[in-house]
Amino acid sequence: MRQGQGEAISTVEQAIDLISVVKEIHGLNSQELNKLLRDSENFTIHFVTEKGLDLKIDVEKLAGFLPLHLIAVLVSSDRDESLLRYLLCGIRILHSLCELAPRHTKLEQILLDDVKVSEQLIDLVFYVLIVLNDYRQDIHDSGPVPVLLSALVACSFYLLTGCISSQWQDLALVMVAHPKVDMFMDVACRAIHLVVRFLQTKLSVQHIEICVKSSSTTESMVSYLCQQCEASLQFLQLLCQQKPFRERLLKNKELCGKGGILFLAQSILKLHAPDFAESSAIVAALSRLKAKVLSILLHLCEAESISYLDEVASSPASLDLAKSVAFEVLELLKTGLSKNPKHLSASSDRTYPMGLLQLNAMRLADIFSDDSNIRSYFTVYFTEFLSAIFSLSHGDFLSMWCSADLPVREEDATLYYEVFAAAGWALDSVSSSDLSNTSNLEFTFIPNSNMSQASYVHQRTSLFVKIIANLHCFVPNICEEQERNLFLHKFLGCLRMDPSKLLPSYAFITGPQKASAVQRNLRSLLSHAESLIPTFLNEDDLQLLRVFFDQLQSLMNPSEFEENRVQDDRSLGGCSSPLLRREPPNLNNRNGNLKEEMSENSAFQEEHFYVRNSHMDQADGVTRRDMMDDKDKSITPSGLKEIDRDVQNVETSGSDTSSTKGKNAVDKLAERHRENADVREDEKVETVQTEEKHRRKRKRTIMNDEQVTIMERALLDEPEMQRNTALIQSWADKLSHHGSEVTCSQLRNWLNNRKARLARLSKDARPPPEPDNAFAGKQGGPQQGHSLRAPDSPGQETTPSNTRGTRSMSRMNTSENPVAPEFVDYGAAEFVQCKPGQFIVLVDGRGQEIGKGKVHQVQGKWWGKSLEESGSCVVDVVELKADRWVKLPYASESTGTSFEDAEKKLGVMRVMWDSNKIFMLRPQ
């Protein structure tokens, strides 16, 4: 008993000693500690405190006990300012010891080689981040909490680089292998977001008015918070550059599927500092912050294993959040591109790197405008600005987009974060009542962009071309019909708006000369874009820009741009044109005033940003009508239809059609409409026809016919290939030997689009409901049914043909032999008679037809159930007659309880069905 009490007393004394040591020596940097260690004996240093006390400190024991001690303090202490201060002191000491470790074998063995201590250091960082999220109620605190917490988040992150590895690829591997990596990702993003909110509060006008007592004090505080926020975000950005960490992050449902990363990005993109516009350090820091968070989004969007935008689109709330982030990206582009570089001047003697904000925003705009869920949003909110750019004087346009030189270019840099200095500034600032006595903290920036001036300018121009190509592209069977030429018509209308408000520092051409000026600028961009192929642009993008130019040129009427006829008609979201009134006014009925609402309750336990627009939903139902206008014969209804048909031929030709053929198609199109505007609709233009590209995003289908055939054959054996990343990669490598290179991401997208196409065809093939007595044998005449013959070639679609308006096959009845016009039923098939690939009809217990499908599996087990014992087989339903919510005979949580549930869980409507309720279909 005495021995146990003695150990407890010893532990308490040890804890008290550690607390006093932490409070006294945290001010010693690694150089000072190293000097004391060189003068010490047995690794015990002597340190004299300010009060004159001589402390003897065993550095070996300090290094071994300090991580666990800080965890104990973290768990047992109250959540107050003193805890933050003490933790910051302790982490400051640990970082100094880690810096010393390579120079002292004993420290290296403890901090770097001892697995137990290394795990304690990682756990310490995890627990610190968890506890810091409890300080959200202090978001408006004007005291020391924001400073201490912001420093603690950044110092905790960079402690990992000291105790694990300074190489980011090694650090990423260690973090991904950690069993609590998902928790770390979650709390890390929350902690960074908390720091951003502290910074947002300091930047607010209300807070600045409270702190008018010392503007220099406020600026020092804001500058420091910017540094800590940037350091923390940079830690996450550098980890996201590593493939293992990035792919693991994509699997995190809270951060990707439910919008956690998007919400963080939105908060950072909304940061503004109008009251610090004269502070070049703060302005540059906010610019770098935004550039870094856009870089994180870019890394996620460009990942090959999982489609980030598909994950986002899986939730309506996260998709709305993505649109709000897209809106902020567009605002960044408008702000950045509206500034004339010739008029910019340095605001101070020292310049700071701004980060690749504009270039990253354009890269993300290229990705967003190519996504079917966000593209229309871009059309609504960015077309007017694009039209203003093309309305520039020719000299300004050339210097902006067609020059190899810009007066000002962006510079990217990495913040070299010093934990000791950052922690010291925070501790000194909260200890001093007057921050004016504390010197400003300055960090070093390491340039990390070797991009030449010419390369930067060419990338910028190529992205500009790609955005226009994305907005004008129309892919049949993927895009809605009302999207055809939507961007073209909106662009035409916006050309009549006054562009000086959007680009106030530039000169414009107005009046009747505006049409020729716009065409001249487009012609120059086309010529310059040709020189960017193939390094910066591909032929498809240039071809779409050429199609856009030719269509625009044929539709523009110079007389309509007279200044005295400019109207402020908002029917097209702020655009007006008499030309567009030849079509129904609701063709582009997209209201530009989105209502943005904030909700306090979300899956991320933060506010979700909801964008609601009923007009956008209504616009989806608008159908295209013939253009009728007797007063203006320059474009007739048949002429417009010819434009649409020929442009479709060019736009869908893709990589399988040479650029020369595409040019010929456009040239013939323009020439014919110049000669005769009343060309009849049935006249054909000799253009190259290719297969329709069924894809959700424009530039994803690059496979030739042979590659498609190979994949169709492979899918007969591996129908669930899209769920197996390794298998997709294997087939991508094989396909590359039979044509152009196919990446894993491109093949996955092709598989997903193929699956969506089959589902759509199956839905379209469903006949209208029929009365109960509509038996084929009693109708008095043959009827046409849906052909379910097996395809003649492996590449042929295995879906039923679309025969709208025809009746379905006869309903099956166990008491009589039904008659079918194209197929003869040979009775209920025995289980042994079923073979994979056979086309069948499913019936219920009363003999009523449930649907048609194809046999998938007849032997073995399926999700733990024996097919032989149950007398059943597995079928893929391709045409469902019953309701989708009908309960399945072999319902389970794994495979689904209804047809609809099965499709959601398995990706296809695959169900287990009794063999005696299956009829095989064979031709007569």
PDB file of N, CA, C and O in Angstrom, residues 262-282:
ATOM      1  N   LEU A 262     -16.192  21.910 -49.638  1.00  0.00           N
ATOM      2  CA  LEU A 262     -16.835  23.018 -50.341  1.00  0.00           C
ATOM      3  C   LEU A 262     -17.197  24.144 -49.381  1.00  0.00           C
ATOM      4  O   LEU A 262     -17.058  25.327 -49.708  1.00  0.00           O
ATOM      5  N   PHE A 263     -17.648  23.779 -48.189  1.00  0.00           N
ATOM      6  CA  PHE A 263     -18.024  24.813 -47.234  1.00  0.00           C
ATOM      7  C   PHE A 263     -16.791  25.576 -46.760  1.00  0.00           C
ATOM      8  O   PHE A 263     -16.828  26.791 -46.578  1.00  0.00           O
ATOM      9  N   LEU A 264     -15.682  24.857 -46.564  1.00  0.00           N
ATOM     10  CA  LEU A 264     -14.428  25.526 -46.215  1.00  0.00           C
ATOM     11  C   LEU A 264     -14.003  26.466 -47.341  1.00  0.00           C
ATOM     12  O   LEU A 264     -13.589  27.607 -47.101  1.00  0.00           O
ATOM     13  N   ALA A 265     -14.100  25.979 -48.579  1.00  0.00           N
ATOM     14  CA  ALA A 265     -13.719  26.802 -49.729  1.00  0.00           C
ATOM     15  C   ALA A 265     -14.600  28.040 -49.830  1.00  0.00           C
ATOM     16  O   ALA A 265     -14.107  29.153 -50.089  1.00  0.00           O
ATOM     17  N   GLN A 266     -15.882  27.857 -49.609  1.00  0.00           N
ATOM     18  CA  GLN A 266     -16.796  28.993 -49.697  1.00  0.00           C
ATOM     19  C   GLN A 266     -16.455  30.064 -48.665  1.00  0.00           C
ATOM     20  O   GLN A 266     -16.436  31.262 -48.971  1.00  0.00           O
ATOM     21  N   SER A 267     -16.136  29.642 -47.449  1.00  0.00           N
ATOM     22  CA  SER A 267     -15.802  30.599 -46.389  1.00  0.00           C
ATOM     23  C   SER A 267     -14.548  31.387 -46.729  1.00  0.00           C
ATOM     24  O   SER A 267     -14.471  32.595 -46.476  1.00  0.00           O
ATOM     25  N   ILE A 268     -13.557  30.711 -47.310  1.00  0.00           N
ATOM     26  CA  ILE A 268     -12.308  31.398 -47.656  1.00  0.00           C
ATOM     27  C   ILE A 268     -12.516  32.332 -48.833  1.00  0.00           C
ATOM     28  O   ILE A 268     -12.007  33.462 -48.849  1.00  0.00           O
ATOM     29  N   LEU A 269     -13.285  31.896 -49.829  1.00  0.00           N
ATOM     30  CA  LEU A 269     -13.505  32.733 -51.008  1.00  0.00           C
ATOM     31  C   LEU A 269     -14.325  33.978 -50.679  1.00  0.00           C
ATOM     32  O   LEU A 269     -14.282  34.961 -51.425  1.00  0.00           O
ATOM     33  N   LYS A 270     -15.060  33.949 -49.576  1.00  0.00           N
ATOM     34  CA  LYS A 270     -15.868  35.101 -49.170  1.00  0.00           C
ATOM     35  C   LYS A 270     -15.083  36.101 -48.327  1.00  0.00           C
ATOM     36  O   LYS A 270     -15.623  37.139 -47.932  1.00  0.00           O
ATOM     37  N   LEU A 271     -13.820  35.802 -48.030  1.00  0.00           N
ATOM     38  CA  LEU A 271     -13.011  36.720 -47.218  1.00  0.00           C
ATOM     39  C   LEU A 271     -12.706  37.986 -48.019  1.00  0.00           C
ATOM     40  O   LEU A 271     -12.218  37.928 -49.146  1.00  0.00           O
ATOM     41  N   HIS A 272     -12.980  39.137 -47.416  1.00  0.00           N
ATOM     42  CA  HIS A 272     -12.675  40.418 -48.043  1.00  0.00           C
ATOM     43  C   HIS A 272     -12.159  41.376 -46.969  1.00  0.00           C
ATOM     44  O   HIS A 272     -12.568  41.314 -45.805  1.00  0.00           O
ATOM     45  N   ALA A 273     -11.261  42.259 -47.370  1.00  0.00           N
ATOM     46  CA  ALA A 273     -10.659  43.196 -46.413  1.00  0.00           C
ATOM     47  C   ALA A 273     -10.640  44.596 -47.005  1.00  0.00           C
ATOM     48  O   ALA A 273      -9.562  45.145 -47.293  1.00  0.00           O
ATOM     49  N   PRO A 274     -11.808  45.223 -47.216  1.00  0.00           N
ATOM     50  CA  PRO A 274     -11.819  46.569 -47.801  1.00  0.00           C
ATOM     51  C   PRO A 274     -11.116  47.600 -46.938  1.00  0.00           C
ATOM     52  O   PRO A 274     -10.562  48.571 -47.456  1.00  0.00           O
ATOM     53  N   ASP A 275     -11.126  47.411 -45.612  1.00  0.00           N
ATOM     54  CA  ASP A 275     -10.488  48.380 -44.721  1.00  0.00           C
ATOM     55  C   ASP A 275      -8.974  48.224 -44.674  1.00  0.00           C
ATOM     56  O   ASP A 275      -8.296  49.046 -44.059  1.00  0.00           O
ATOM     57  N   PHE A 276      -8.459  47.147 -45.275  1.00  0.00           N
ATOM     58  CA  PHE A 276      -7.010  46.935 -45.300  1.00  0.00           C
ATOM     59  C   PHE A 276      -6.492  46.919 -46.738  1.00  0.00           C
ATOM     60  O   PHE A 276      -5.497  46.266 -47.043  1.00  0.00           O
ATOM     61  N   ALA A 277      -7.182  47.647 -47.614  1.00  0.00           N
ATOM     62  CA  ALA A 277      -6.794  47.653 -49.018  1.00  0.00           C
ATOM     63  C   ALA A 277      -5.403  48.235 -49.223  1.00  0.00           C
ATOM     64  O   ALA A 277      -4.732  47.924 -50.213  1.00  0.00           O
ATOM     65  N   GLU A 278      -4.955  49.075 -48.288  1.00  0.00           N
ATOM     66  CA  GLU A 278      -3.632  49.684 -48.408  1.00  0.00           C
ATOM     67  C   GLU A 278      -2.534  48.797 -47.847  1.00  0.00           C
ATOM     68  O   GLU A 278      -1.348  49.099 -47.999  1.00  0.00           O
ATOM     69  N   SER A 279      -2.913  47.725 -47.180  1.00  0.00           N
ATOM     70  CA  SER A 279      -1.916  46.811 -46.613  1.00  0.00           C
ATOM     71  C   SER A 279      -1.608  45.725 -47.640  1.00  0.00           C
ATOM     72  O   SER A 279      -2.397  44.799 -47.841  1.00  0.00           O
ATOM     73  N   SER A 280      -0.469  45.839 -48.296  1.00  0.00           N
ATOM     74  CA  SER A 280      -0.120  44.865 -49.341  1.00  0.00           C
ATOM     75  C   SER A 280       0.075  43.470 -48.761  1.00  0.00           C
ATOM     76  O   SER A 280      -0.203  42.467 -49.430  1.00  0.00           O
ATOM     77  N   ALA A 281       0.531  43.387 -47.508  1.00  0.00           N
ATOM     78  CA  ALA A 281       0.751  42.081 -46.886  1.00  0.00           C
ATOM     79  C   ALA A 281      -0.574  41.345 -46.681  1.00  0.00           C
ATOM     80  O   ALA A 281      -0.683  40.141 -46.968  1.00  0.00           O
ATOM     81  N   ILE A 282      -1.597  42.045 -46.194  1.00  0.00           N
ATOM     82  CA  ILE A 282      -2.894  41.412 -45.939  1.00  0.00           C
ATOM     83  C   ILE A 282      -3.592  41.081 -47.249  1.00  0.00           C
ATOM     84  O   ILE A 282      -4.169  39.992 -47.406  1.00  0.00           O
TER      85      ILE A 282
END
